[in-house]
Short mmCIF file of C-alpha atoms in Angstrom, two decimals:
data_model
loop_
_atom_site.label_atom_id
_atom_site.label_comp_id
_atom_site.label_asym_id
_atom_site.label_seq_id
_atom_site.Cartn_x
_atom_site.Cartn_y
_atom_site.Cartn_z
CA MET A 1 50.85 -15.68 0.56
CA SER A 2 54.23 -13.84 -0.25
CA ASN A 3 52.84 -10.46 -0.48
CA PHE A 4 52.32 -10.23 3.30
CA LEU A 5 55.76 -8.36 3.66
CA LEU A 6 54.24 -4.94 1.36
CA LEU A 7 52.36 -5.06 5.12
CA PRO A 8 54.78 -2.87 7.17
CA ILE A 9 55.08 -0.94 4.38
CA ILE A 10 51.28 -1.48 3.68
CA ILE A 11 49.46 0.00 6.27
CA PRO A 12 51.71 2.99 7.93
CA PHE A 13 50.80 5.04 3.92
CA PHE A 14 47.26 3.90 4.96
CA PHE A 15 46.60 4.78 7.83
CA GLY A 16 48.80 8.19 6.64
CA MET A 17 46.69 9.05 3.86
CA LEU A 18 43.60 7.82 6.37
CA LEU A 19 44.78 10.74 8.96
CA MET A 20 44.95 13.80 6.15
CA PHE A 21 41.54 13.77 6.67
CA ALA A 22 40.86 15.48 9.38
CA PRO A 23 44.26 17.26 10.43
CA LYS A 24 43.14 19.89 13.08
CA ASN A 25 40.99 16.43 14.99
CA ILE A 26 43.91 15.60 17.85
CA ARG A 27 41.91 13.23 19.07
CA PHE A 28 41.99 11.19 15.77
CA GLN A 29 45.23 11.98 14.69
CA ARG A 30 46.73 10.17 17.94
CA ILE A 31 44.39 7.37 17.56
CA GLY A 32 45.11 6.31 14.17
CA ALA A 33 48.52 6.89 14.74
CA MET A 34 48.47 4.97 16.84
CA THR A 35 46.50 2.46 15.93
CA GLY A 36 48.11 1.86 12.40
CA LEU A 37 51.94 1.09 13.86
CA SER A 38 49.93 -1.05 16.52
CA ILE A 39 48.90 -3.27 13.40
CA ALA A 40 51.75 -2.39 12.02
CA VAL A 41 53.68 -3.71 15.01
CA VAL A 42 51.84 -7.04 14.51
CA ALA A 43 52.29 -8.44 10.80
CA ALA A 44 56.53 -7.44 10.69
CA ILE A 45 57.04 -9.65 13.94
CA VAL A 46 54.54 -12.47 12.38
CA LEU A 47 57.04 -11.95 8.76
CA LEU A 48 59.89 -11.82 11.08
CA PHE A 49 59.00 -15.33 11.89
CA LYS A 50 57.88 -16.30 8.28
CA VAL A 51 61.20 -15.41 7.16
CA LYS A 52 63.22 -17.33 10.13
CA ASN A 53 60.72 -20.24 9.35
CA GLU A 54 60.91 -20.03 5.57
CA GLY A 55 63.48 -17.88 4.55
CA PRO A 56 63.52 -14.95 2.98
CA GLN A 57 60.73 -13.95 1.55
CA VAL A 58 60.63 -12.36 -2.59
CA VAL A 59 57.26 -10.42 -3.73
CA THR A 60 57.77 -9.10 -7.49
CA PHE A 61 55.36 -6.84 -9.09
CA GLY A 62 52.70 -7.31 -12.40
CA ASP A 63 54.13 -11.03 -11.80
CA TRP A 64 57.54 -10.29 -14.61
CA PRO A 65 59.88 -12.55 -14.28
CA VAL A 66 63.09 -10.84 -12.01
CA PRO A 67 65.26 -8.65 -13.21
CA PHE A 68 62.26 -6.77 -15.60
CA GLY A 69 60.05 -6.05 -12.73
CA ILE A 70 60.51 -4.74 -9.26
CA THR A 71 61.38 -6.79 -6.20
CA MET A 72 60.58 -6.47 -2.97
CA VAL A 73 62.47 -8.94 -0.84
CA SER A 74 62.51 -9.94 3.21
CA ASP A 75 65.35 -11.38 3.96
CA MET A 76 66.20 -11.51 7.96
CA VAL A 77 68.33 -7.93 7.65
CA SER A 78 65.44 -6.28 6.53
CA ALA A 79 61.92 -7.50 8.72
CA LEU A 80 64.66 -6.99 11.74
CA LEU A 81 65.17 -3.94 11.33
CA VAL A 82 61.58 -3.78 9.95
CA LEU A 83 60.66 -4.45 13.69
CA THR A 84 62.56 -1.65 15.03
CA SER A 85 61.45 1.05 13.37
CA VAL A 86 57.94 -0.09 13.44
CA ILE A 87 58.07 -0.44 17.46
CA LEU A 88 59.80 3.40 17.56
CA ALA A 89 57.38 4.60 15.79
CA PHE A 90 54.95 3.71 17.95
CA PHE A 91 57.00 4.86 21.40
CA THR A 92 56.85 8.24 19.80
CA VAL A 93 53.44 8.55 19.11
CA TRP A 94 52.84 7.43 22.52
CA TYR A 95 55.90 10.04 23.80
CA SER A 96 54.39 12.55 21.36
CA ILE A 97 51.07 12.91 22.63
CA ALA A 98 52.46 14.36 25.82
CA ALA A 99 55.55 16.55 24.76
CA ILE A 100 54.99 17.55 20.38
CA GLY A 101 52.79 19.94 21.44
CA LYS A 102 48.94 20.48 20.22
CA GLU A 103 49.81 23.24 17.45
CA ARG A 104 52.37 20.31 15.77
CA GLU A 105 49.90 17.99 16.94
CA SER A 106 47.05 19.45 14.20
CA PHE A 107 49.55 20.03 11.52
CA PHE A 108 49.89 17.19 9.59
CA TYR A 109 52.51 15.83 12.25
CA TYR A 110 50.92 12.59 12.86
CA PRO A 111 50.98 11.65 8.57
CA GLY A 112 54.26 13.12 8.81
CA ILE A 113 55.45 9.97 10.84
CA LEU A 114 53.82 8.08 8.92
CA PHE A 115 54.58 8.22 5.91
CA MET A 116 58.94 8.59 7.36
CA VAL A 117 58.17 4.94 8.31
CA THR A 118 56.50 3.83 5.29
CA GLY A 119 59.85 5.17 3.01
CA VAL A 120 62.04 4.02 5.07
CA ASN A 121 60.37 0.44 5.79
CA GLY A 122 60.78 0.15 2.25
CA ALA A 123 63.97 1.54 2.29
CA PHE A 124 64.39 -1.81 3.46
CA THR A 125 63.11 -3.85 2.22
CA THR A 126 63.22 -2.99 -1.73
CA GLY A 127 65.25 -5.23 -3.75
CA ASP A 128 66.11 -2.88 -7.03
CA ILE A 129 68.68 -0.27 -5.97
CA PHE A 130 66.67 1.80 -8.04
CA ASN A 131 63.90 2.00 -5.84
CA LEU A 132 66.02 2.75 -2.79
CA PHE A 133 66.44 6.10 -3.42
CA VAL A 134 62.45 6.02 -5.10
CA PHE A 135 62.13 5.05 -0.74
CA PHE A 136 64.53 7.09 0.34
CA GLU A 137 62.71 10.51 -1.23
CA VAL A 138 59.11 9.15 -0.20
CA LEU A 139 61.17 9.58 3.92
CA LEU A 140 63.49 12.66 3.31
CA MET A 141 60.15 14.86 2.17
CA SER A 142 58.28 13.70 5.20
CA SER A 143 61.27 14.75 7.19
CA TYR A 144 61.52 17.69 5.42
CA LEU A 145 57.83 18.70 6.55
CA LEU A 146 59.12 17.05 11.04
CA ILE A 147 61.81 18.97 10.51
CA VAL A 148 60.26 22.00 9.85
CA LEU A 149 56.97 21.19 11.73
CA GLY A 150 56.28 24.87 14.49
CA GLY A 151 58.57 27.05 12.81
CA GLU A 152 61.34 28.34 14.69
CA LYS A 153 64.26 29.76 13.18
CA ALA A 154 66.34 28.00 14.63
CA GLN A 155 63.94 25.43 13.19
CA LEU A 156 63.73 26.89 9.76
CA ARG A 157 67.14 27.91 9.50
CA GLU A 158 69.14 24.41 9.71
CA SER A 159 66.33 22.70 7.31
CA ILE A 160 67.47 25.11 5.04
CA LYS A 161 71.18 23.22 5.58
CA TYR A 162 69.40 19.42 6.17
CA ILE A 163 67.18 20.00 2.84
CA LEU A 164 69.95 21.18 0.60
CA VAL A 165 72.61 18.82 1.24
CA ASN A 166 69.80 16.11 0.84
CA VAL A 167 69.09 17.56 -2.82
CA ILE A 168 72.64 16.88 -3.44
CA SER A 169 73.24 13.64 -1.78
CA SER A 170 69.92 12.66 -4.07
CA ALA A 171 70.95 13.97 -7.30
CA LEU A 172 73.98 11.91 -6.44
CA PHE A 173 72.77 9.03 -5.88
CA VAL A 174 70.95 8.93 -9.08
CA ILE A 175 73.96 9.85 -11.26
CA THR A 176 75.87 6.81 -9.67
CA VAL A 177 72.23 3.66 -10.93
CA ALA A 178 73.51 5.58 -13.78
CA TYR A 179 76.75 4.68 -13.89
CA LEU A 180 76.07 1.38 -12.32
CA TYR A 181 73.37 0.03 -14.95
CA SER A 182 75.51 1.24 -17.69
CA VAL A 183 78.05 -0.86 -16.48
CA VAL A 184 75.72 -3.95 -15.61
CA GLY A 185 72.46 -3.05 -17.31
CA THR A 186 70.73 -4.22 -14.91
CA LEU A 187 69.31 -2.58 -11.91
CA ASN A 188 67.83 -5.51 -9.34
CA MET A 189 69.55 -6.01 -6.48
CA ALA A 190 70.73 -9.79 -7.00
CA ASP A 191 70.64 -9.57 -10.65
CA ILE A 192 73.56 -6.69 -9.96
CA SER A 193 75.83 -8.62 -8.21
CA VAL A 194 75.04 -11.97 -10.46
CA LYS A 195 76.92 -9.94 -13.09
CA ILE A 196 79.20 -7.19 -10.35
CA ALA A 197 81.13 -11.08 -9.77
CA ASP A 198 81.16 -12.41 -13.64
CA ILE A 199 82.81 -9.82 -14.68
CA GLN A 200 85.12 -10.01 -11.37
CA GLN A 201 84.49 -6.42 -10.66
CA PRO A 202 86.78 -4.16 -13.13
CA GLY A 203 88.34 -0.39 -11.71
CA ILE A 204 85.48 1.08 -12.92
CA ILE A 205 83.13 -0.65 -10.45
CA THR A 206 85.18 0.20 -8.30
CA VAL A 207 85.01 3.68 -8.96
CA ILE A 208 80.55 3.56 -8.89
CA ALA A 209 81.86 1.79 -5.26
CA VAL A 210 83.26 4.51 -3.41
CA LEU A 211 80.38 6.84 -5.34
CA PHE A 212 77.80 4.52 -3.27
CA LEU A 213 79.86 5.35 -0.77
CA ILE A 214 79.27 9.17 0.08
CA VAL A 215 76.40 9.16 -1.17
CA PHE A 216 74.83 7.13 1.72
CA GLY A 217 77.85 8.36 3.94
CA LEU A 218 76.08 12.02 3.69
CA LYS A 219 72.58 10.38 4.68
CA ALA A 220 74.38 8.71 6.74
CA ALA A 221 77.29 10.52 8.39
CA ILE A 222 79.51 9.28 7.86
CA PHE A 223 83.65 11.42 8.60
CA PRO A 224 83.77 13.73 6.98
CA LEU A 225 80.96 14.11 5.33
CA PHE A 226 78.31 14.47 9.43
CA PHE A 227 79.07 18.58 9.53
CA TRP A 228 74.99 18.77 8.52
CA LEU A 229 73.77 16.44 10.58
CA PRO A 230 74.91 18.11 14.59
CA SER A 231 73.50 21.06 14.00
CA SER A 232 69.88 20.11 11.44
CA TYR A 233 69.26 17.38 14.33
CA ALA A 234 69.69 20.01 17.11
CA ALA A 235 66.65 22.25 15.95
CA PRO A 236 63.54 20.11 15.68
CA PRO A 237 60.97 19.30 18.67
CA ILE A 238 62.46 15.71 20.71
CA PRO A 239 60.25 13.29 19.06
CA VAL A 240 61.04 14.54 15.97
CA LEU A 241 64.79 14.22 17.28
CA ALA A 242 64.01 10.18 18.39
CA LEU A 243 62.82 9.45 14.46
CA PHE A 244 65.73 11.32 12.54
CA GLY A 245 69.09 10.02 14.98
CA ALA A 246 66.81 6.43 15.40
CA LEU A 247 65.74 5.48 11.95
CA LEU A 248 67.75 8.06 9.59
CA THR A 249 70.85 7.72 9.85
CA LYS A 250 70.61 4.09 9.88
CA VAL A 251 69.37 3.79 6.25
CA GLY A 252 72.17 4.81 5.03
CA VAL A 253 74.44 2.85 7.21
CA TYR A 254 71.62 0.38 6.10
CA ALA A 255 72.32 0.70 2.25
CA ILE A 256 76.35 0.79 2.51
CA THR A 257 75.85 -2.47 4.56
CA ARG A 258 73.65 -3.84 1.33
CA THR A 259 76.15 -2.33 -1.19
CA TYR A 260 78.98 -3.68 0.70
CA THR A 261 78.66 -7.53 0.79
CA LEU A 262 76.14 -8.13 -1.49
CA PHE A 263 77.44 -6.51 -5.02
CA PHE A 264 81.71 -4.66 -4.12
CA VAL A 265 82.75 -7.90 -2.28
CA HIS A 266 85.48 -8.40 -5.40
CA ASP A 267 88.36 -5.11 -4.92
CA MET A 268 88.01 -5.87 -0.13
CA GLY A 269 91.98 -5.08 -0.35
CA PHE A 270 90.61 -1.02 -2.03
CA THR A 271 87.12 -0.80 -1.41
CA HIS A 272 86.95 -2.24 2.77
CA GLU A 273 90.08 -1.13 4.04
CA LEU A 274 88.42 2.46 2.40
CA LEU A 275 84.87 1.89 4.62
CA MET A 276 87.26 0.93 7.11
CA ILE A 277 89.18 3.66 7.73
CA LEU A 278 85.98 6.11 7.12
CA SER A 279 84.65 4.41 10.33
CA VAL A 280 87.39 4.67 12.79
CA LEU A 281 87.88 8.53 11.55
CA THR A 282 83.90 8.93 11.83
CA ILE A 283 84.96 7.42 15.73
CA LEU A 284 86.51 9.84 16.44
CA ALA A 285 85.06 12.59 15.19
CA GLY A 286 82.01 11.37 17.35
CA CYS A 287 84.23 10.92 20.06
CA ILE A 288 85.29 14.71 20.14
CA GLY A 289 82.65 15.92 19.22
CA ALA A 290 80.30 14.36 22.74
CA LEU A 291 82.94 15.48 24.90
CA ALA A 292 83.27 19.22 23.93
CA TYR A 293 79.50 20.47 24.40
CA PHE A 294 77.70 20.77 27.40
CA ASP A 295 73.90 20.31 25.45
CA VAL A 296 72.08 17.06 26.04
CA LYS A 297 71.10 17.13 22.56
CA LYS A 298 74.86 17.58 20.92
CA ILE A 299 75.96 14.94 23.39
CA ILE A 300 73.61 12.11 22.59
CA ILE A 301 74.07 13.02 18.79
CA TYR A 302 77.56 13.32 18.22
CA ASN A 303 76.53 9.95 19.77
CA ILE A 304 74.67 8.89 17.12
CA ILE A 305 78.06 9.03 14.83
CA ILE A 306 79.71 7.24 17.45
CA ALA A 307 77.09 4.42 16.58
CA VAL A 308 77.21 4.84 13.14
CA GLY A 309 81.58 4.62 12.86
CA VAL A 310 81.05 1.36 15.08
CA ILE A 311 78.88 -0.29 13.02
CA LEU A 312 80.64 0.37 9.67
CA PHE A 313 83.67 -0.77 10.97
CA GLY A 314 82.13 -4.39 12.36
CA VAL A 315 80.77 -4.13 8.17
CA SER A 316 84.22 -3.33 6.73
CA GLN A 317 85.10 -6.36 8.38
CA MET A 318 83.50 -8.67 6.53
CA ASN A 319 83.29 -12.22 8.25
CA ASP A 320 80.72 -14.08 10.41
CA ASN A 321 81.64 -12.09 14.49
CA SER A 322 82.17 -9.05 12.91
CA LEU A 323 78.32 -8.71 10.80
CA THR A 324 76.47 -10.76 13.33
CA GLY A 325 78.39 -8.21 16.05
CA ALA A 326 76.93 -5.34 13.44
CA MET A 327 73.47 -6.03 13.05
CA PHE A 328 73.05 -6.04 16.52
CA TYR A 329 74.45 -3.27 17.55
CA LEU A 330 73.05 -1.87 14.87
CA ILE A 331 69.32 -2.90 15.71
CA HIS A 332 70.44 -1.79 19.57
CA ASP A 333 71.55 0.98 18.73
CA MET A 334 67.64 2.45 17.89
CA LEU A 335 66.54 0.84 20.43
CA ILE A 336 68.83 2.71 23.26
CA LYS A 337 69.92 6.81 20.85
CA ALA A 338 65.31 6.58 21.36
CA ALA A 339 64.86 5.70 25.13
CA LEU A 340 68.30 8.26 25.26
CA PHE A 341 66.16 10.70 23.68
CA PHE A 342 63.17 10.77 25.21
CA LEU A 343 65.37 10.58 29.03
CA VAL A 344 67.50 13.50 27.69
CA GLY A 345 63.17 15.76 26.30
CA ILE A 346 61.42 14.67 29.32
CA ILE A 347 64.96 16.17 31.80
CA ILE A 348 64.34 19.45 29.64
CA ALA A 349 61.03 19.77 30.08
CA VAL A 350 61.26 19.29 34.32
CA THR A 351 64.33 21.81 34.44
CA GLY A 352 63.42 24.16 30.86
CA THR A 353 67.03 24.56 29.64
CA SER A 354 68.82 22.36 27.56
CA ASP A 355 72.35 22.54 28.71
CA LEU A 356 74.65 20.90 32.17
CA ARG A 357 75.84 24.10 33.92
CA LYS A 358 71.95 25.21 34.23
CA MET A 359 70.76 21.61 35.62
CA GLY A 360 70.85 19.97 39.06
CA GLY A 361 70.19 18.39 42.06
CA LEU A 362 67.17 16.35 39.40
CA MET A 363 67.87 12.95 41.96
CA LYS A 364 65.30 14.85 45.01
CA THR A 365 63.19 15.48 42.51
CA HIS A 366 62.89 13.18 39.84
CA PRO A 367 64.90 9.83 41.24
CA ALA A 368 63.09 7.29 38.70
CA LEU A 369 63.85 9.07 36.15
CA GLY A 370 68.21 9.17 37.58
CA TRP A 371 67.72 5.70 37.25
CA PHE A 372 66.16 5.59 33.50
CA TYR A 373 69.03 7.02 32.43
CA LEU A 374 71.52 5.56 34.25
CA ILE A 375 70.31 2.52 32.54
CA ALA A 376 69.97 3.59 29.14
CA ALA A 377 73.84 5.21 29.86
CA PHE A 378 75.89 2.30 31.06
CA GLY A 379 73.35 0.47 27.73
CA LEU A 380 74.92 2.47 25.27
CA ALA A 381 78.46 2.36 26.09
CA GLY A 382 77.91 -1.24 26.41
CA ILE A 383 78.54 -2.46 30.16
CA PRO A 384 77.60 -6.05 30.02
CA PRO A 385 75.25 -7.62 29.92
CA LEU A 386 73.14 -4.98 28.79
CA SER A 387 72.85 -4.98 25.62
CA GLY A 388 75.91 -2.85 23.77
CA PHE A 389 77.95 -5.29 25.08
CA ILE A 390 77.05 -8.11 22.61
CA GLY A 391 76.91 -6.52 19.21
CA LYS A 392 80.24 -4.38 20.04
CA LEU A 393 82.09 -7.91 21.50
CA LEU A 394 81.55 -9.31 18.45
CA ILE A 395 82.81 -6.66 16.20
CA VAL A 396 85.86 -6.58 18.30
CA ARG A 397 86.50 -10.01 17.75
CA GLY A 398 85.90 -9.81 14.11
CA GLY A 399 88.76 -7.21 13.46
CA PHE A 400 91.14 -9.28 15.69
CA GLU A 401 90.13 -11.89 13.67
CA ALA A 402 90.50 -9.65 9.88
CA GLY A 403 94.04 -9.00 11.95
CA ASN A 404 92.91 -5.51 12.58
CA LEU A 405 94.10 -5.20 16.13
CA TRP A 406 94.60 -1.49 16.52
CA GLY A 407 91.27 -1.38 14.12
CA SER A 408 89.37 -2.88 17.21
CA LEU A 409 91.52 -1.20 20.50
CA TRP A 410 90.15 1.13 19.77
CA ILE A 411 86.25 0.36 19.32
CA LEU A 412 87.32 -0.64 22.95
CA LEU A 413 88.21 2.50 24.11
CA SER A 414 84.90 4.78 22.24
CA SER A 415 83.83 2.47 24.72
CA LEU A 416 84.64 4.88 28.01
CA VAL A 417 84.27 7.94 25.35
CA VAL A 418 80.90 7.62 25.65
CA LEU A 419 80.74 6.09 29.28
CA LEU A 420 82.51 9.79 30.11
CA SER A 421 80.12 11.17 28.10
CA VAL A 422 76.73 10.47 29.25
CA ILE A 423 77.76 9.53 32.43
CA ARG A 424 78.58 13.90 32.15
CA ILE A 425 74.54 14.48 31.70
CA PHE A 426 73.64 12.04 35.06
CA ILE A 427 77.08 14.23 36.82
CA TYR A 428 75.59 17.00 36.21
CA ALA A 429 72.17 17.32 35.94
CA PHE A 430 70.90 14.49 38.89
CA TRP A 431 73.75 15.29 41.21
CA GLY A 432 74.69 19.07 42.79
CA LYS A 433 72.92 21.42 44.04
CA GLU A 434 69.14 22.67 42.13
CA LYS A 435 70.96 26.06 39.62
CA GLY A 436 67.59 26.83 39.99
CA PRO A 437 64.11 26.42 40.19
CA LEU A 438 62.20 24.06 37.89
CA GLN A 439 59.00 23.84 35.46
CA PRO A 440 56.18 23.01 36.76
CA VAL A 441 55.37 20.30 34.55
CA ASP A 442 51.63 18.63 34.99
CA LYS A 443 51.74 15.27 36.10
CA GLY A 444 50.11 13.31 34.06
CA TYR A 445 51.78 15.40 31.16
CA TYR A 446 55.28 14.17 32.95
CA ARG A 447 53.63 10.44 33.30
CA MET A 448 52.27 9.74 29.38
CA MET A 449 56.36 10.39 28.42
CA PHE A 450 57.97 8.95 31.15
CA ILE A 451 55.36 4.92 30.45
CA PRO A 452 56.73 5.00 26.77
CA THR A 453 59.89 5.90 28.11
CA ILE A 454 60.57 3.83 30.94
CA ILE A 455 59.04 1.19 28.82
CA LEU A 456 61.83 1.07 25.77
CA VAL A 457 64.82 1.27 27.90
CA VAL A 458 63.18 -1.75 30.38
CA LEU A 459 63.45 -2.94 25.70
CA THR A 460 66.92 -2.08 26.00
CA VAL A 461 67.28 -3.99 28.89
CA PHE A 462 65.99 -7.68 28.20
CA TYR A 463 67.26 -7.41 24.35
CA GLY A 464 70.69 -7.48 26.24
CA VAL A 465 69.47 -9.68 28.65
CA GLY A 466 67.85 -12.07 26.94
CA SER A 467 70.02 -11.53 23.74
CA GLU A 468 70.32 -15.60 23.49
CA TRP A 469 66.81 -16.01 21.54
CA ILE A 470 68.16 -13.06 19.94
CA THR A 471 71.06 -14.24 19.01
CA PRO A 472 69.75 -17.20 16.48
CA PHE A 473 67.99 -13.57 14.46
CA MET A 474 71.08 -12.12 14.26
CA GLN A 475 72.78 -15.26 13.06
CA ASP A 476 70.66 -16.06 9.96
CA ALA A 477 71.37 -12.07 9.13
CA GLY A 478 74.94 -12.07 9.45
CA ASN A 479 75.04 -15.45 7.02
CA ILE A 480 72.98 -13.53 4.90
CA LEU A 481 75.11 -10.60 4.94
CA ASN A 482 77.63 -13.09 4.83
CA ASN A 483 77.27 -14.94 1.87
CA PRO A 484 74.93 -12.64 -0.58
CA SER A 485 74.11 -16.61 -2.90
CA VAL A 486 71.89 -16.61 -1.08
CA TYR A 487 69.92 -13.40 -0.78
CA THR A 488 70.25 -13.57 -5.22
CA ASP A 489 69.69 -17.33 -4.77
CA ALA A 490 66.60 -16.75 -3.15
CA VAL A 491 65.91 -13.48 -5.35
CA LEU A 492 66.36 -14.69 -8.81
CA LYS A 493 64.85 -18.59 -8.61
CA GLU A 494 61.39 -16.39 -7.14
#
């Protein structure tokens, strides 16, 4: 029954293959994608409770003994991220039905999303460092399709940069894995952890740790490696941007979190100090960008970079509070970013522009949109009792415990910048006089975009208000990150 942990990877893959056979039948594409993701959500929920009740689930292919076979591991960190990713993909597909346009829908758009989810969930679940590279490539190939789909000039220009950065980072990934293998002689993550502990992390391992930080930092867009992200993410249509913003950078964040809590834990004075400094600089860079632009997409995109910094600051503190907070904040950010991109997409559809200076007066014509945007904006900034508050509070508390007063205060200050950046959108777009005629948006299409957005915003509110139900899961995840032996014992006993 431990094979159950493979279902959230296999189901999207199976349905993606199925949809490849009739790309022009849009009705079949929509129903197939929604059905596949609904089943995957149910499987991920069952898996989450299975992990909660029975501990980490492990399966090694071909009945090889660990560490020789390829191992898949679902612990609480992985199960939470897998569930969140299939939920977000489900809402993105629902939103896309109205927002993406029939031309894109009939050109392998939904299989692209399903294969991307396959890669993302595989990356979250694998217990093998080379397999992590393989799943990265699966999700990247799908993202290449999604970023160019439609072939607009801006998309094609930015996709070249996006593909180039990812090809270089993938090559560096393979080289770094080869270095690691040459030192420890294994690719199984649990086994790597034990081997590095045996040799007490000599200098060469610290060098490899920094190389991994560069590889995953490029994917996660940490300072100074975020240069490619703002313009690349602004090019594709809103549903694709929502999926990229919510999921893709988070796979890089997860990879840094996993490696820096599982293997590279014997020279924290260097590796985790470096991670902390880079995370603070990442927050600073994101704050500057979020305040500098008048483009609604760019403002939210720079908020992705701020969130990456906040999560990795929590990881760098390496105590129970900060790691639990990092998990809380990671899931919160995935949900709230998708909701905000959906809302911004509706604002752009209604006004016909993404420039704040050309918007105004939407409160008179679309009051519900305004209030839901405001709730999501407060959630992003971490206004209690909304979802961003608990995670940030725990990260700051962990920072104080670790004696990093200034870093923790900087995170609190960044909340004000986040609030200011998203409230600017509210003030410009919803208050004041109307700047021009609104775009004629079909009521049915508007409703089709608005309903999944409302449900997602309500979900983020529940995530904050109902945090006492969610806390036990997050504490389990924090505990696994803080005590690598729980993970290694589960895998190596298999």
